Coordinates of C-alpha atoms and ligand atoms in Angstrom, one line a residue:
M1 CA 84.8 -33.5 4.4
T2 CA 88.4 -32.5 4.0
T3 CA 89.5 -28.9 3.9
G4 CA 91.9 -28.3 1.1
V5 CA 94.8 -25.8 1.6
D6 CA 93.6 -23.6 -1.2
E7 CA 90.1 -23.3 0.1
V8 CA 88.7 -19.8 0.7
K9 CA 86.7 -19.1 3.8
G10 CA 83.7 -16.7 4.3
T11 CA 80.8 -15.9 6.5
V12 CA 77.1 -15.3 5.7
V13 CA 76.3 -11.6 6.0
R14 CA 72.8 -11.6 4.3
A15 CA 70.3 -14.2 3.5
F16 CA 67.3 -13.8 1.2
G17 CA 65.6 -17.1 0.4
N18 CA 68.3 -19.3 -1.1
L19 CA 70.4 -16.4 -2.1
L20 CA 73.2 -15.7 0.4
Q21 CA 75.7 -12.9 0.6
V22 CA 79.0 -14.1 2.0
A23 CA 81.9 -11.9 3.0
F24 CA 85.2 -13.7 2.1
E25 CA 88.9 -13.1 1.8
G26 CA 91.1 -14.3 -1.0
S27 CA 90.4 -15.1 -4.6
L28 CA 87.2 -16.7 -5.7
R29 CA 86.1 -18.1 -9.0
Q30 CA 82.7 -17.4 -10.6
G31 CA 80.6 -20.6 -10.5
A32 CA 82.8 -22.1 -7.8
V33 CA 81.1 -24.5 -5.4
G34 CA 80.9 -23.5 -1.8
Y35 CA 79.6 -25.2 1.3
V36 CA 77.6 -23.5 4.0
R37 CA 78.1 -25.1 7.4
L38 CA 75.1 -25.7 9.6
G39 CA 75.9 -27.6 12.7
D40 CA 77.3 -30.9 11.4
I41 CA 75.9 -30.7 7.9
E42 CA 77.1 -28.7 4.9
L43 CA 74.9 -27.3 2.2
K44 CA 76.1 -27.2 -1.3
S45 CA 76.0 -23.9 -3.2
E46 CA 77.3 -22.1 -6.2
V47 CA 78.9 -18.6 -6.5
I48 CA 76.8 -16.6 -9.0
E49 CA 78.2 -13.1 -8.5
I50 CA 81.3 -11.7 -6.9
A51 CA 81.8 -8.0 -6.1
G52 CA 84.2 -6.4 -3.6
G53 CA 84.8 -9.1 -1.1
I54 CA 81.1 -10.2 -1.2
A55 CA 80.1 -13.3 -3.0
K56 CA 76.4 -14.0 -3.9
L57 CA 75.7 -17.7 -3.4
Q58 CA 72.9 -19.8 -4.6
V59 CA 72.2 -22.6 -2.2
Y60 CA 71.0 -25.9 -3.7
E61 CA 69.0 -26.9 -0.6
Q62 CA 66.3 -25.6 1.7
T63 CA 67.9 -22.8 3.6
H64 CA 66.1 -22.7 6.9
D65 CA 68.3 -22.3 10.0
I66 CA 71.0 -20.5 8.0
R67 CA 72.0 -17.5 10.1
L68 CA 74.3 -14.5 9.9
G69 CA 77.8 -15.6 10.6
S70 CA 77.2 -19.2 9.4
P71 CA 80.6 -20.2 8.1
V72 CA 81.2 -21.0 4.4
R73 CA 84.1 -22.7 2.7
F74 CA 84.6 -22.3 -1.0
T75 CA 86.3 -24.8 -3.2
Q76 CA 88.1 -23.9 -6.4
R77 CA 85.9 -26.3 -8.4
L78 CA 82.8 -25.7 -10.5
L79 CA 79.6 -27.7 -10.3
E80 CA 80.7 -30.9 -12.0
A81 CA 79.4 -34.2 -13.2
E82 CA 81.2 -37.4 -12.3
L83 CA 81.7 -39.4 -15.5
G84 CA 82.6 -43.0 -15.7
P85 CA 81.2 -46.6 -16.0
G86 CA 78.1 -47.2 -13.9
L87 CA 76.1 -44.1 -15.0
L88 CA 73.7 -46.3 -17.1
G89 CA 70.8 -47.4 -15.1
G90 CA 71.5 -44.7 -12.6
I91 CA 68.9 -42.4 -11.0
F92 CA 70.3 -39.1 -9.7
D93 CA 69.1 -35.8 -8.4
G94 CA 70.1 -32.5 -10.0
L95 CA 73.4 -32.5 -8.2
Q96 CA 74.0 -36.1 -9.2
S97 CA 73.5 -37.7 -5.8
P98 CA 72.3 -41.3 -6.5
L99 CA 68.7 -41.2 -5.3
E100 CA 68.3 -44.8 -4.1
E101 CA 71.5 -44.7 -2.1
V102 CA 70.5 -41.3 -0.6
A103 CA 67.1 -42.7 0.4
Q104 CA 68.9 -45.6 2.1
V105 CA 71.2 -43.3 4.0
S106 CA 68.8 -40.6 5.0
G107 CA 65.4 -42.3 4.8
V108 CA 62.6 -41.7 2.4
F109 CA 62.5 -38.0 3.1
M110 CA 65.7 -36.7 1.7
E111 CA 67.8 -35.0 4.2
R112 CA 69.7 -31.9 3.5
G113 CA 73.4 -32.0 3.1
V114 CA 73.8 -35.6 2.1
Y115 CA 76.0 -35.9 -0.9
L116 CA 77.2 -39.3 -2.0
P117 CA 79.5 -40.1 -4.8
P118 CA 77.4 -40.6 -7.9
L119 CA 79.2 -43.7 -9.0
S120 CA 79.8 -46.8 -6.9
R121 CA 83.2 -47.2 -5.2
T122 CA 82.7 -50.8 -4.4
E123 CA 81.9 -52.1 -7.9
R124 CA 84.8 -53.4 -10.0
W125 CA 85.1 -53.2 -13.7
E126 CA 86.9 -55.4 -16.2
Y127 CA 89.3 -52.9 -17.8
V128 CA 91.1 -53.6 -21.1
P129 CA 93.9 -51.2 -22.1
V130 CA 93.9 -50.0 -25.7
A131 CA 96.7 -47.4 -25.8
H132 CA 100.3 -48.4 -25.3
V133 CA 103.2 -47.0 -23.2
G134 CA 105.0 -44.4 -25.2
S135 CA 101.9 -43.3 -27.1
L136 CA 101.1 -39.6 -27.4
M137 CA 97.6 -38.9 -26.2
H138 CA 95.1 -36.0 -26.2
R139 CA 91.9 -35.2 -24.5
G140 CA 89.1 -37.6 -25.4
E141 CA 91.3 -40.3 -26.9
T142 CA 90.7 -43.8 -25.8
L143 CA 93.0 -45.2 -23.1
G144 CA 91.1 -48.5 -22.7
T145 CA 87.6 -49.9 -22.5
T146 CA 85.3 -51.6 -20.1
Q147 CA 81.9 -53.3 -20.7
E148 CA 78.9 -51.4 -19.3
G149 CA 76.1 -53.9 -19.9
R150 CA 76.0 -54.2 -23.7
F151 CA 77.8 -51.0 -24.3
T152 CA 81.5 -50.7 -24.7
H153 CA 82.4 -47.8 -22.4
R154 CA 85.5 -46.0 -23.6
I155 CA 87.8 -44.8 -20.8
M156 CA 89.1 -41.5 -22.4
V157 CA 91.9 -39.1 -21.6
P158 CA 90.1 -36.6 -19.2
F159 CA 88.6 -33.7 -21.1
D160 CA 90.2 -31.2 -18.8
C161 CA 93.6 -32.3 -20.1
Y162 CA 94.4 -30.0 -23.0
G163 CA 98.0 -30.8 -23.9
T164 CA 99.9 -33.7 -25.4
Y165 CA 100.6 -36.5 -22.9
K166 CA 103.0 -39.3 -23.2
L167 CA 101.9 -42.6 -21.6
T168 CA 104.4 -43.9 -19.2
W169 CA 102.4 -46.8 -17.6
V170 CA 99.2 -48.6 -18.4
A171 CA 97.3 -51.1 -16.2
S172 CA 97.1 -54.6 -17.6
T173 CA 93.7 -56.2 -18.3
G174 CA 91.9 -56.9 -15.1
L175 CA 89.3 -55.9 -12.5
Y176 CA 89.6 -52.3 -11.2
G177 CA 87.7 -50.0 -8.9
L178 CA 86.9 -46.5 -10.1
D179 CA 89.6 -44.9 -8.1
D180 CA 92.4 -47.3 -9.1
P181 CA 94.9 -45.9 -11.5
I182 CA 94.6 -47.3 -15.0
A183 CA 97.3 -45.1 -16.8
K184 CA 100.1 -42.7 -16.1
A185 CA 101.4 -40.1 -18.4
T186 CA 103.7 -37.1 -18.5
D187 CA 102.7 -33.7 -19.9
S188 CA 104.9 -31.5 -22.1
E189 CA 106.7 -30.1 -19.0
G190 CA 107.5 -33.5 -17.6
R191 CA 104.9 -33.5 -14.8
E192 CA 103.3 -36.9 -14.2
L193 CA 99.6 -37.5 -14.1
T194 CA 97.7 -40.5 -12.9
W195 CA 94.4 -41.3 -14.6
T196 CA 91.5 -43.5 -13.3
M197 CA 88.3 -44.7 -15.0
V198 CA 86.4 -41.7 -13.6
Q199 CA 86.7 -38.0 -14.6
R200 CA 84.8 -34.8 -13.8
W201 CA 83.5 -32.1 -16.0
P202 CA 81.8 -28.7 -15.2
V203 CA 78.2 -29.2 -16.2
K204 CA 77.6 -25.7 -17.5
M205 CA 80.3 -25.9 -20.1
A206 CA 79.7 -28.0 -23.3
L207 CA 81.9 -31.1 -23.3
Q208 CA 83.1 -31.6 -26.8
E209 CA 86.1 -32.9 -28.6
G210 CA 86.1 -33.5 -32.4
M211 CA 84.3 -31.7 -35.2
R212 CA 80.7 -30.7 -35.4
V213 CA 79.2 -32.0 -38.6
K214 CA 75.8 -31.7 -40.3
V215 CA 72.9 -33.9 -39.2
E216 CA 72.3 -36.6 -41.8
E217 CA 70.2 -39.3 -40.2
V218 CA 66.7 -39.6 -39.1
M219 CA 65.8 -40.7 -35.6
S220 CA 62.7 -42.9 -35.9
T221 CA 60.2 -42.9 -33.0
G222 CA 57.5 -45.3 -34.0
L223 CA 55.0 -42.4 -33.9
R224 CA 53.5 -41.8 -37.4
I225 CA 52.8 -38.2 -36.8
I226 CA 56.4 -37.6 -36.0
D227 CA 58.3 -39.9 -38.4
T228 CA 56.1 -39.2 -41.4
Q229 CA 54.8 -35.7 -40.9
F230 CA 57.3 -33.9 -38.6
P231 CA 60.5 -36.0 -38.6
I232 CA 63.3 -35.6 -36.2
A233 CA 67.0 -35.8 -37.1
R234 CA 69.6 -37.6 -35.1
G235 CA 71.6 -34.9 -33.6
G236 CA 68.9 -32.4 -34.0
S237 CA 66.6 -30.7 -31.5
F238 CA 62.9 -30.4 -31.0
C239 CA 60.4 -29.2 -28.5
T240 CA 57.0 -30.4 -27.4
P241 CA 55.1 -27.5 -25.8
G242 CA 51.6 -28.1 -24.6
P243 CA 49.1 -27.1 -22.0
F244 CA 48.8 -29.1 -18.7
G245 CA 47.5 -32.6 -19.2
A246 CA 47.9 -32.6 -23.0
G247 CA 50.3 -35.5 -23.0
K248 CA 53.8 -34.1 -22.9
T249 CA 55.1 -36.5 -20.3
V250 CA 53.4 -39.5 -22.0
L251 CA 55.0 -38.4 -25.2
Q252 CA 58.5 -38.1 -23.7
H253 CA 58.1 -41.5 -22.1
H254 CA 57.2 -42.9 -25.5
L255 CA 60.3 -41.3 -27.0
A256 CA 62.4 -42.8 -24.2
K257 CA 61.1 -46.2 -24.9
Y258 CA 60.9 -46.4 -28.7
S259 CA 63.3 -43.9 -30.2
D260 CA 65.9 -45.5 -32.4
V261 CA 69.0 -44.4 -30.4
D262 CA 71.6 -46.1 -28.2
I263 CA 71.2 -44.2 -24.9
V264 CA 68.5 -42.1 -23.4
I265 CA 69.0 -39.4 -20.7
V266 CA 65.7 -38.4 -19.0
V267 CA 65.6 -35.2 -17.0
A268 CA 62.5 -34.8 -14.9
C269 CA 62.7 -31.2 -14.1
G270 CA 60.3 -29.6 -11.6
E271 CA 57.5 -32.0 -12.4
R272 CA 55.1 -33.3 -9.6
A273 CA 56.8 -35.8 -7.3
G274 CA 54.0 -38.4 -7.7
E275 CA 54.5 -38.5 -11.4
V276 CA 58.2 -38.9 -11.1
V277 CA 57.9 -41.7 -8.5
E278 CA 55.5 -43.4 -10.8
M279 CA 58.1 -43.2 -13.6
L280 CA 60.9 -44.5 -11.4
R281 CA 58.7 -47.5 -10.4
E282 CA 57.7 -48.2 -13.9
F283 CA 60.9 -47.7 -15.8
P284 CA 63.1 -50.5 -14.5
H285 CA 60.5 -53.0 -15.6
L286 CA 60.0 -51.7 -19.2
I287 CA 61.6 -53.7 -22.0
D288 CA 63.5 -52.1 -24.8
P289 CA 61.6 -53.1 -28.0
H290 CA 64.7 -52.9 -30.0
T291 CA 66.9 -55.2 -27.9
N292 CA 64.4 -57.0 -25.6
E293 CA 66.6 -55.9 -22.6
P294 CA 65.3 -53.8 -19.7
L295 CA 65.2 -50.2 -20.7
S296 CA 67.1 -49.2 -17.6
T297 CA 70.2 -50.7 -19.1
R298 CA 70.4 -47.8 -21.6
T299 CA 68.9 -45.0 -19.5
V300 CA 70.1 -42.4 -17.0
I301 CA 67.4 -40.6 -15.1
I302 CA 68.0 -37.2 -13.4
C303 CA 65.1 -36.0 -11.3
N304 CA 64.4 -32.8 -9.5
T305 CA 60.7 -32.9 -8.6
S306 CA 58.6 -29.8 -7.7
S307 CA 59.1 -30.7 -4.0
M308 CA 62.9 -30.6 -4.3
P309 CA 64.8 -27.3 -4.0
V310 CA 64.3 -25.0 -7.0
A311 CA 68.0 -24.2 -7.4
A312 CA 69.0 -27.8 -8.1
R313 CA 66.5 -27.6 -11.0
E314 CA 68.8 -25.5 -13.1
A315 CA 71.6 -27.9 -12.3
S316 CA 69.5 -31.0 -13.3
I317 CA 69.2 -29.8 -16.9
Y318 CA 72.9 -29.2 -17.3
M319 CA 73.8 -32.5 -15.5
G320 CA 71.6 -34.4 -18.0
I321 CA 73.1 -32.9 -21.0
T322 CA 76.7 -33.3 -19.7
I323 CA 76.2 -37.0 -19.2
A324 CA 74.7 -37.1 -22.8
E325 CA 77.8 -35.4 -24.1
Y326 CA 80.1 -37.9 -22.3
Y327 CA 78.4 -40.9 -24.1
R328 CA 78.4 -39.0 -27.4
Q329 CA 82.2 -38.9 -27.2
M330 CA 82.2 -42.7 -27.1
G331 CA 80.4 -42.7 -30.5
Y332 CA 76.9 -43.4 -29.3
S333 CA 73.7 -41.8 -30.4
V334 CA 72.0 -40.3 -27.4
L335 CA 68.6 -38.9 -26.9
A336 CA 68.3 -36.3 -24.1
L337 CA 64.8 -35.4 -22.9
A338 CA 63.9 -32.6 -20.5
D339 CA 60.5 -32.3 -18.9
S340 CA 59.9 -29.4 -18.5
T341 CA 62.1 -26.6 -19.5
S342 CA 59.5 -24.1 -18.3
R343 CA 60.1 -25.2 -14.7
W344 CA 63.8 -24.6 -15.3
A345 CA 63.0 -21.1 -16.6
Q346 CA 60.9 -20.5 -13.5
A347 CA 64.0 -21.3 -11.4
L348 CA 66.0 -18.8 -13.4
R349 CA 63.3 -16.2 -12.9
E350 CA 63.2 -16.7 -9.1
M351 CA 66.9 -16.3 -8.9
S352 CA 67.0 -13.3 -11.1
G353 CA 64.3 -11.7 -9.0
R354 CA 66.4 -12.2 -5.8
L355 CA 69.4 -10.8 -7.5
E356 CA 67.3 -7.7 -8.3
E357 CA 68.3 -7.9 -12.0
I358 CA 66.4 -5.8 -14.5
P359 CA 63.6 -8.1 -15.6
G360 CA 62.7 -8.9 -19.2
E361 CA 59.4 -10.1 -20.5
E362 CA 57.0 -11.6 -17.9
A363 CA 59.8 -11.0 -15.3
F364 CA 62.0 -13.6 -16.9
P365 CA 65.7 -12.5 -16.9
A366 CA 66.8 -10.7 -20.0
Y367 CA 69.3 -13.6 -20.7
L368 CA 66.5 -16.2 -20.8
A369 CA 66.7 -16.6 -24.6
S370 CA 70.4 -16.9 -24.7
R371 CA 70.4 -19.5 -21.9
I372 CA 67.8 -21.5 -23.8
A373 CA 69.7 -21.2 -27.1
A374 CA 73.0 -22.3 -25.4
F375 CA 71.2 -25.3 -24.0
Y376 CA 69.8 -26.5 -27.3
E377 CA 73.2 -25.8 -29.0
R378 CA 74.6 -28.7 -27.0
C379 CA 72.8 -31.2 -29.3
G380 CA 74.5 -32.2 -32.6
V381 CA 76.6 -34.7 -34.3
I382 CA 80.3 -34.9 -33.6
E383 CA 82.9 -36.5 -35.8
L384 CA 85.3 -38.1 -33.3
R385 CA 89.0 -37.7 -33.5
G386 CA 89.6 -41.4 -33.6
G387 CA 86.9 -41.9 -36.3
G388 CA 83.2 -42.6 -35.9
R389 CA 80.4 -40.3 -34.9
G390 CA 78.3 -39.6 -31.9
S391 CA 75.1 -37.6 -31.6
I392 CA 72.8 -36.0 -29.1
T393 CA 69.2 -35.4 -30.1
L394 CA 67.6 -33.0 -27.7
C395 CA 64.0 -32.6 -26.8
G396 CA 62.5 -30.2 -24.4
A397 CA 58.9 -30.2 -23.2
V398 CA 57.6 -26.7 -22.5
S399 CA 54.6 -26.2 -20.3
P400 CA 53.4 -22.6 -20.8
A401 CA 50.6 -21.4 -18.5
G402 CA 47.2 -21.9 -20.1
G403 CA 48.9 -23.5 -23.2
N404 CA 49.7 -20.0 -24.5
F405 CA 52.6 -20.4 -26.9
E406 CA 53.1 -16.6 -27.1
E407 CA 55.1 -16.6 -23.9
P408 CA 58.8 -16.1 -23.6
V409 CA 60.0 -19.7 -22.9
T410 CA 58.1 -21.2 -25.9
Q411 CA 59.1 -18.3 -28.2
A412 CA 62.8 -18.5 -27.3
T413 CA 62.7 -22.3 -27.8
L414 CA 61.0 -22.0 -31.1
A415 CA 63.7 -19.7 -32.3
V416 CA 66.4 -22.4 -31.9
V417 CA 64.9 -25.9 -32.4
G418 CA 64.8 -27.9 -35.6
A419 CA 61.3 -29.1 -35.1
F420 CA 58.2 -28.0 -33.2
L421 CA 55.6 -30.5 -32.1
G422 CA 52.9 -28.5 -30.5
L423 CA 50.3 -30.3 -28.4
S424 CA 46.9 -28.7 -28.4
R425 CA 44.1 -28.7 -25.8
A426 CA 41.6 -29.2 -28.6
R427 CA 43.2 -32.5 -29.6
S428 CA 43.7 -33.8 -26.1
D429 CA 40.2 -32.9 -25.2
S430 CA 38.8 -35.0 -28.1
R431 CA 41.3 -37.7 -27.1
R432 CA 43.2 -37.5 -30.4
Y433 CA 46.5 -38.8 -29.0
P434 CA 49.3 -38.1 -29.4
A435 CA 47.9 -34.6 -29.1
V436 CA 50.5 -33.2 -31.5
D437 CA 48.6 -30.7 -33.6
P438 CA 49.4 -31.2 -37.3
L439 CA 48.1 -27.7 -38.1
I440 CA 50.6 -25.9 -36.0
S441 CA 53.6 -28.2 -35.9
W442 CA 56.6 -28.1 -38.2
S443 CA 59.9 -29.7 -38.8
K444 CA 63.0 -28.5 -40.7
Y445 CA 64.0 -32.1 -41.2
I446 CA 61.3 -33.0 -43.7
D447 CA 63.7 -32.9 -46.7
L448 CA 66.3 -34.8 -44.8
A449 CA 63.8 -37.6 -44.1
G450 CA 62.6 -37.4 -47.7
R451 CA 66.1 -38.0 -49.0
H452 CA 66.2 -41.2 -47.0
L453 CA 62.8 -42.4 -47.9
E454 CA 62.7 -41.5 -51.6
S455 CA 64.5 -44.7 -52.4
K456 CA 61.7 -46.7 -50.8
V457 CA 58.8 -44.5 -51.9
E458 CA 59.3 -42.4 -54.9
G459 CA 58.1 -38.8 -54.4
W460 CA 57.8 -39.2 -50.6
S461 CA 58.4 -35.6 -49.6
G462 CA 55.9 -34.3 -52.1
M463 CA 53.3 -36.8 -50.9
V464 CA 53.8 -35.7 -47.3
R465 CA 53.4 -32.1 -48.2
R466 CA 50.2 -32.8 -50.1
V467 CA 48.8 -34.7 -47.2
Q468 CA 49.7 -31.7 -45.0
K469 CA 47.8 -29.5 -47.4
L470 CA 44.9 -31.8 -47.2
L471 CA 44.8 -31.5 -43.4
I472 CA 44.8 -27.7 -43.6
D473 CA 42.1 -27.7 -46.2
A474 CA 40.0 -30.2 -44.2
D475 CA 40.3 -28.0 -41.2
E476 CA 39.2 -24.9 -43.1
I477 CA 36.2 -26.8 -44.5
R478 CA 35.4 -28.0 -41.0
R479 CA 35.3 -24.4 -39.7
R480 CA 33.1 -23.4 -42.6
M481 CA 30.7 -26.3 -42.0
E482 CA 30.4 -25.2 -38.4
V483 CA 28.8 -22.0 -39.7
V484 CA 26.9 -23.1 -42.8
G485 CA 26.2 -26.7 -41.9
E486 CA 26.8 -29.8 -44.0
E487 CA 23.9 -28.9 -46.3
G488 CA 25.6 -25.8 -47.3
T489 CA 28.9 -27.5 -48.1
P490 CA 29.6 -28.7 -51.6
I491 CA 30.0 -32.5 -51.8
N492 CA 33.6 -32.2 -53.0
D493 CA 34.5 -30.2 -49.9
L494 CA 32.8 -32.6 -47.7
V495 CA 34.9 -35.4 -49.3
V496 CA 38.1 -33.4 -48.5
Y497 CA 37.0 -33.0 -45.0
L498 CA 36.2 -36.7 -44.6
K499 CA 39.6 -37.7 -46.1
G500 CA 41.3 -35.4 -43.6
E501 CA 39.4 -37.0 -40.7
M502 CA 40.2 -40.4 -42.0
F503 CA 43.9 -39.7 -42.1
D504 CA 43.8 -38.3 -38.7
F505 CA 42.0 -41.3 -37.2
V506 CA 43.8 -44.0 -39.1
Y507 CA 47.3 -42.6 -39.3
L508 CA 48.0 -39.7 -37.0
Q509 CA 46.4 -41.1 -33.8
Q510 CA 48.1 -43.8 -31.7
N511 CA 47.3 -44.9 -28.2
A512 CA 50.4 -44.9 -26.1
F513 CA 49.0 -47.4 -23.7
D514 CA 48.1 -50.1 -26.3
P515 CA 51.1 -52.3 -27.0
Q516 CA 49.9 -53.0 -30.6
D517 CA 49.2 -49.4 -31.4
A518 CA 51.9 -47.6 -29.6
Y519 CA 54.8 -48.3 -31.9
C520 CA 54.7 -48.4 -35.7
P521 CA 57.9 -49.3 -37.4
M522 CA 59.0 -47.2 -40.4
E523 CA 58.3 -49.9 -43.0
R524 CA 54.7 -50.1 -41.9
Q525 CA 54.3 -46.4 -41.9
L526 CA 55.5 -46.3 -45.5
E527 CA 53.0 -49.0 -46.6
L528 CA 50.1 -47.6 -44.7
F529 CA 50.8 -44.1 -45.9
R530 CA 51.1 -45.2 -49.5
L531 CA 47.7 -47.0 -49.2
L532 CA 46.0 -43.9 -47.7
Y533 CA 47.6 -41.7 -50.3
S534 CA 46.3 -43.9 -53.1
I535 CA 42.8 -43.6 -51.6
F536 CA 43.2 -39.8 -51.6
E537 CA 44.1 -39.9 -55.3
T538 CA 41.1 -42.0 -56.2
P539 CA 38.3 -40.0 -57.9
F540 CA 35.2 -40.8 -56.0
E541 CA 31.7 -40.5 -57.4
F542 CA 29.1 -40.3 -54.6
A543 CA 25.4 -40.1 -55.1
D544 CA 25.0 -37.8 -52.2
R545 CA 26.6 -36.6 -49.0
D546 CA 25.2 -39.4 -46.9
E547 CA 26.9 -41.9 -49.2
A548 CA 30.2 -40.1 -49.0
R549 CA 30.0 -40.0 -45.2
S550 CA 29.0 -43.6 -44.8
Y551 CA 31.8 -44.7 -47.2
F552 CA 34.6 -42.9 -45.3
L553 CA 33.3 -43.9 -41.9
E554 CA 33.1 -47.5 -42.9
L555 CA 36.5 -47.4 -44.6
Q556 CA 38.3 -45.7 -41.7
S557 CA 37.0 -48.2 -39.1
R558 CA 38.0 -51.1 -41.4
L559 CA 41.4 -49.7 -41.9
K560 CA 41.9 -49.0 -38.2
N561 CA 40.7 -52.5 -37.3
M562 CA 42.7 -54.3 -39.9
N563 CA 45.8 -52.4 -39.3
Y564 CA 45.4 -53.2 -35.6
L565 CA 44.9 -56.9 -36.3
A566 CA 47.9 -57.0 -38.6
F567 CA 50.1 -55.7 -35.9
K568 CA 48.7 -58.2 -33.4
S569 CA 49.1 -61.2 -35.6
G570 CA 52.4 -60.1 -37.1
E571 CA 51.2 -61.1 -40.5
Y572 CA 51.5 -57.7 -41.8
E573 CA 52.0 -58.3 -45.5
Q574 CA 49.0 -60.5 -45.9
A575 CA 46.9 -58.0 -43.9
M576 CA 48.2 -55.2 -46.0
K577 CA 46.9 -56.9 -49.2
Q578 CA 43.5 -57.4 -47.5
L579 CA 43.6 -53.7 -46.6
E580 CA 44.2 -52.8 -50.2
Q581 CA 41.2 -54.8 -51.3
T582 CA 39.0 -53.4 -48.6
V583 CA 39.1 -50.0 -50.2
H584 CA 36.8 -51.3 -52.9
F585 CA 33.5 -52.1 -51.3
E586 CA 29.9 -51.2 -51.7
V587 CA 28.4 -49.0 -49.0
A588 CA 25.3 -50.7 -47.7
S589 CA 22.5 -48.1 -47.9
Ligands
LIG601 P1 51.2 -33.4 -19.4 O1 52.6 -33.9 -19.1 O2 51.2 -32.6 -20.7 O3 50.7 -32.6 -18.3 P2 50.5 -36.2 -19.4 O4 51.6 -36.6 -20.3 O5 50.7 -36.4 -18.0 O6 50.2 -34.6 -19.6 O7 49.1 -36.8 -20.0 C1 47.9 -36.7 -19.3 C2 47.0 -37.8 -19.6 O8 46.6 -37.8 -21.0 C3 47.6 -39.2 -19.4 O9 47.6 -39.6 -18.1 C4 46.8 -40.1 -20.4 O10 45.6 -40.5 -19.8 C5 46.4 -39.1 -21.5 N1 47.3 -39.3 -22.7 C6 48.3 -38.5 -23.1 N2 48.9 -39.0 -24.2 C7 48.3 -40.1 -24.5 C8 48.5 -41.1 -25.6 N3 49.4 -40.9 -26.5 N4 47.7 -42.1 -25.6 C9 46.7 -42.3 -24.7 N5 46.5 -41.4 -23.7 C10 47.3 -40.4 -23.6
LIG602 MG1 53.8 -33.7 -17.5

């Protein structure tokens, strides 16, 4: 490690867990990165408070062996993400160390103090200049491009360059390494700058250039309960709270595989190491159903497992969203998934406790809600300066203890997101997957989705709302039946209940592990929904309750089977016709 001239030096005067107090001389910046020296390694840390010659430092690593007097050097830089070609397919920890390379250098058990450059310095990229010598350039504007798999990766004027720059030299088309100059420019005061294909950005600040515009498109997921009942907007936000084991991680993995976006950023934050390792093993082999290419070619994974240092958890969330913002600036639609934001909030709570801040609800810091809001605000659609749009859709899993949604993290999240997909224990216990509970979930994007689908199915939004009402009524009748029994329930009520159950079974439930069932394209959702809706509108005359029950049970198993077969054979239209005919049958008594 080199020691820059403007580095500030200090020594540890107090240590409390991963919170250090460091006496220093000179001028320090809030959020600056510092390194604590321990023998021949250095531990990365961040300044979180400065007062009277003492800096409080949060260390991103296990802190054993740190002692009074341990030397510290402070840089003038904040915790940054390295941005450039080669991020896609990458697997990083919360500080953006590439995990595979770290494992190679330090063995399977990650050593402390090993920080490798996130992006490869040996790989070379075919660079094609776009901007010409003499052009006036501004932050975020395209200097040139390189091909990152099937994505055109724009090399942009670094986002920390705020003025007007005149290009004085551009590299010609050819192969370049990340540290090779690809353009030179002078600023308004005549100083010359040299730009490469890589730039850095402080992760805790939103990276944005261009105008924020309204969300207008729907992001389809292939899950009927989401796309039909609780749709998600591209550039919008949503959360998936649920108790342990309800299916949050399975749902996020589904979204990573099937969502209709260009690029996916997965942040595994504070989850069990075994689960994360499983994901890392599985992911490179999965095929993107939209392009038939390996999913890893469009995915960046950031992981901070529960066995890694807590402090880097906070960083992992910001690292993920910063990389998402970088690709948004190239005009891509990005989905960023965080699993789970509760573990991130716990990291905040631990730190706040050590700082002896006045605690808020459940000992979370008083600024918890504003941190959560600031995080979700980083989603959105941006109209780029050079034309075109990019978006970030943001999804956070929340894992409240005992599945109690009344706790601060869930509540603060609900206040800011555009859709709430609540997973319930009751549904996962009865294996109704995905366990998104239609009775508690909501989406502010229903009308937006409706505007898109009205042209295909007239009256779509109204139909969705009526089915939602049917589900609520069916649930109420179910509760009543639990008390009075089926005999005490009017036959018309029983029919409403049976319709609700049928819709749940045939439409809302999908098995994530069944390749035929896991993904349902929008066109098929529309047809199946329309068919079910027409069944709901049919006036039934049943002789008695038994007949009603038999009819719906038979119908739902026929619908499920035929729908399934249709998917398998690919002869969907033909099967759909058969499905329509199957509605009219005699119940064998
Ligand atoms: P969480 O992250 O909420 O703790 P997981 O996502 O790990 O829970 O899910 C726990 C288990 O539930 C999975 O291992 C799987 O067996 C089952 N499961 C969850 N979602 C589905 C689904 N959509 N289809 C089938 N099984 C599911
Ligand atoms: Mg999980």
